[in-house]
Amino acid sequence: MIQVTVNGAAHRFERPVDVSALLAALELAGKKVAVGEHRARVRAARHDLAVALDGDRLEIVVAVGGG
Amino acid sequence: MKDLLQVAGKSYSSRLLVGTGKYRDFAQTRAAVDASGAQIVTVAIRRTNIGQNANEPSLLDALPPSKYTYLPNTAGCYSAADAVRTLRLARELLDGHDLVKLEVLGDPHTLYPNMPETLKAADELVKDGFKVMVYCSDDPIQAQMLEQAGCVAIMPLASLIGSGMGILNPWNLQLVIEKVKLPVIVDAGVGTASDAAIAMELGCDGVLMNTAIAAARDPVLMAKAMKKAVEAGREAFLAGRMPKKLYSATPSSPTEGKIAPKAA
């Protein structure tokens, strides 16, 4: 069991997951989002290759109204 | 010859840039943006709501990036590091789009820019290939520093963000305009149409606003007013206003050929 923090909330997974699978598990598959790990951003083209490991802290962001 | 706003090698026919925050819904956002005629729209980057309203409409659907030039901002960032990180995520989100609005705030009460952190972030972003339009104080020296750092537009506040207080220091804005070669765009403080016109009459290259439109009783009507104000102010600037003559009236009508005064 691993724990990945996504947008400040803890999520548990059976084993390390790639970012595509993580987005699908969070019902965000196909949504226009960007993913950053606390050290760097995760390339959108590599979501199926980038793997979230135990203890990772991810930020998943969207564009919202702002000035 | 067309009078176009040039930013980072691209031309825009509208000199009004608008924010997309504080609207009732995306339909009103879209209606106001369209009424304003703005081609550049600012957006914020925020955490997505996980597990809530999976089918919620998105801003990207309401304002397709194919039709508008997005200007992702760093609103809410209080350090250079947070601002840089936010814009790297924005670039990822917007498929490599590199035109951004940098703002590094100093405190939540005034939302006044933290200029040392702003300069630090500008340096880092320019090195990383971003085209940086930068919210800043109306200080001509720091504006020159941002120009030297490689920013593409200088965006001084006219008064505090969201205050609607208007153009509080036209003299400083004019100094900034004189000192830098980059486009100068008033960002923050405009409250109503005359404020936008004054900014343009001073020689600003454009005006960026959000609350002045979104918080009006009728945002779409205010957006139309702002479009006209920016155009009118620009034309007045280009036309060159008459000099002011204090205590010295000059009649507009001929002084010759007046009828004889009534006999006493």
Tab-separated table of C-alpha atoms in Angstrom, chain B residues 76-211:
chain	number	residue	atom	x	y	z
B	76	GLY	CA	-2.239	34.560	-4.900
B	77	CYS	CA	1.497	33.856	-5.116
B	78	TYR	CA	3.622	35.538	-2.449
B	79	SER	CA	7.055	34.242	-3.502
B	80	ALA	CA	9.060	34.015	-6.714
B	81	ALA	CA	9.256	30.229	-6.301
B	82	ASP	CA	5.462	29.800	-6.115
B	83	ALA	CA	4.924	32.097	-9.088
B	84	VAL	CA	7.459	30.269	-11.256
B	85	ARG	CA	6.010	26.888	-10.300
B	86	THR	CA	2.470	28.042	-11.056
B	87	LEU	CA	3.419	29.287	-14.509
B	88	ARG	CA	5.300	26.110	-15.364
B	89	LEU	CA	2.105	24.199	-14.575
B	90	ALA	CA	0.144	26.711	-16.657
B	91	ARG	CA	2.443	26.123	-19.611
B	92	GLU	CA	1.893	22.386	-19.248
B	93	LEU	CA	-1.866	22.893	-19.000
B	94	LEU	CA	-2.008	25.172	-22.046
B	95	ASP	CA	0.126	23.005	-24.332
B	96	GLY	CA	3.321	25.036	-24.193
B	97	HIS	CA	1.689	28.481	-24.227
B	98	ASP	CA	4.366	30.854	-22.938
B	99	LEU	CA	2.740	34.320	-22.676
B	100	VAL	CA	2.068	34.854	-18.970
B	101	LYS	CA	1.137	37.443	-16.382
B	102	LEU	CA	3.541	37.484	-13.469
B	103	GLU	CA	2.382	38.940	-10.183
B	104	VAL	CA	4.078	38.342	-6.863
B	105	LEU	CA	2.070	39.862	-4.062
B	106	GLY	CA	3.416	41.524	-0.957
B	107	ASP	CA	0.528	41.162	1.472
B	108	PRO	CA	-3.107	40.045	1.387
B	109	HIS	CA	-4.407	43.387	2.640
B	110	THR	CA	-3.101	45.600	-0.181
B	111	LEU	CA	-2.173	42.971	-2.802
B	112	TYR	CA	0.656	45.394	-3.525
B	113	PRO	CA	3.445	43.783	-5.568
B	114	ASN	CA	6.552	42.473	-3.810
B	115	MET	CA	9.062	43.942	-6.248
B	116	PRO	CA	12.260	42.100	-5.190
B	117	GLU	CA	10.445	38.762	-5.570
B	118	THR	CA	8.811	39.945	-8.810
B	119	LEU	CA	12.244	40.758	-10.293
B	120	LYS	CA	13.618	37.413	-9.150
B	121	ALA	CA	10.715	35.512	-10.723
B	122	ALA	CA	10.941	37.580	-13.929
B	123	ASP	CA	14.617	36.661	-14.302
B	124	GLU	CA	13.936	32.975	-13.842
B	125	LEU	CA	10.895	32.901	-16.147
B	126	VAL	CA	12.644	34.774	-18.957
B	127	LYS	CA	15.571	32.337	-18.740
B	128	ASP	CA	13.064	29.494	-18.957
B	129	GLY	CA	11.615	30.877	-22.211
B	130	PHE	CA	8.473	32.588	-20.905
B	131	LYS	CA	7.159	35.853	-22.344
B	132	VAL	CA	6.449	37.776	-19.188
B	133	MET	CA	3.887	40.559	-18.822
B	134	VAL	CA	4.497	41.833	-15.331
B	135	TYR	CA	2.263	43.423	-12.696
B	136	CYS	CA	4.389	45.940	-10.826
B	137	SER	CA	4.506	49.117	-8.801
B	138	ASP	CA	4.401	52.423	-10.691
B	139	ASP	CA	8.110	52.959	-10.039
B	140	PRO	CA	9.975	53.992	-13.209
B	141	ILE	CA	13.300	52.596	-12.022
B	142	GLN	CA	11.963	49.147	-11.224
B	143	ALA	CA	10.044	49.222	-14.500
B	144	GLN	CA	13.389	49.686	-16.265
B	145	MET	CA	14.833	46.784	-14.277
B	146	LEU	CA	11.977	44.557	-15.445
B	147	GLU	CA	12.571	45.703	-19.016
B	148	GLN	CA	16.253	44.839	-18.697
B	149	ALA	CA	15.301	41.445	-17.261
B	150	GLY	CA	13.613	40.693	-20.589
B	151	CYS	CA	9.908	41.105	-19.788
B	152	VAL	CA	7.570	41.844	-22.719
B	153	ALA	CA	5.140	44.290	-21.073
B	154	ILE	CA	5.206	46.472	-17.967
B	155	MET	CA	1.914	46.500	-16.080
B	156	PRO	CA	1.895	49.014	-13.223
B	157	LEU	CA	-1.043	49.304	-10.885
B	158	ALA	CA	-3.068	52.529	-11.086
B	159	SER	CA	-4.498	51.828	-7.633
B	160	LEU	CA	-4.939	48.684	-5.534
B	161	ILE	CA	-6.275	45.512	-7.181
B	162	GLY	CA	-10.054	45.404	-7.075
B	163	SER	CA	-10.305	48.822	-5.420
B	164	GLY	CA	-11.864	50.727	-8.320
B	165	MET	CA	-10.059	53.844	-7.056
B	166	GLY	CA	-8.954	54.869	-10.540
B	167	ILE	CA	-5.709	56.503	-11.681
B	168	LEU	CA	-4.191	57.773	-8.444
B	169	ASN	CA	-0.778	58.801	-9.707
B	170	PRO	CA	-0.844	59.835	-13.358
B	171	TRP	CA	2.573	61.459	-12.950
B	172	ASN	CA	4.280	58.192	-12.079
B	173	LEU	CA	2.507	56.375	-14.903
B	174	GLN	CA	3.818	58.996	-17.313
B	175	LEU	CA	7.330	58.561	-15.933
B	176	VAL	CA	7.087	54.804	-16.481
B	177	ILE	CA	5.835	55.368	-20.041
B	178	GLU	CA	8.737	57.740	-20.700
B	179	LYS	CA	11.378	55.474	-19.204
B	180	VAL	CA	10.584	52.138	-20.853
B	181	LYS	CA	10.272	51.174	-24.501
B	182	LEU	CA	8.051	48.177	-23.762
B	183	PRO	CA	4.263	48.420	-23.875
B	184	VAL	CA	2.908	49.870	-20.617
B	185	ILE	CA	-0.455	48.457	-19.623
B	186	VAL	CA	-2.313	49.732	-16.573
B	187	ASP	CA	-3.178	46.673	-14.517
B	188	ALA	CA	-5.417	47.155	-11.503
B	189	GLY	CA	-7.411	49.989	-10.041
B	190	VAL	CA	-9.678	51.044	-12.897
B	191	GLY	CA	-13.226	51.559	-11.604
B	192	THR	CA	-15.193	53.024	-14.463
B	193	ALA	CA	-14.922	54.048	-18.101
B	194	SER	CA	-13.374	57.477	-17.491
B	195	ASP	CA	-10.495	55.824	-15.570
B	196	ALA	CA	-9.708	53.671	-18.591
B	197	ALA	CA	-9.887	56.692	-20.891
B	198	ILE	CA	-7.535	58.663	-18.628
B	199	ALA	CA	-4.998	55.811	-18.638
B	200	MET	CA	-5.041	55.738	-22.432
B	201	GLU	CA	-4.879	59.541	-22.732
B	202	LEU	CA	-1.716	59.461	-20.620
B	203	GLY	CA	-0.141	57.306	-23.312
B	204	CYS	CA	-0.535	53.829	-21.857
B	205	ASP	CA	-0.545	51.111	-24.508
B	206	GLY	CA	-3.438	49.247	-22.939
B	207	VAL	CA	-5.536	48.628	-19.856
B	208	LEU	CA	-6.138	45.354	-18.032
B	209	MET	CA	-9.179	45.097	-15.783
B	210	ASN	CA	-11.431	42.533	-14.158
B	211	THR	CA	-13.454	43.815	-11.198
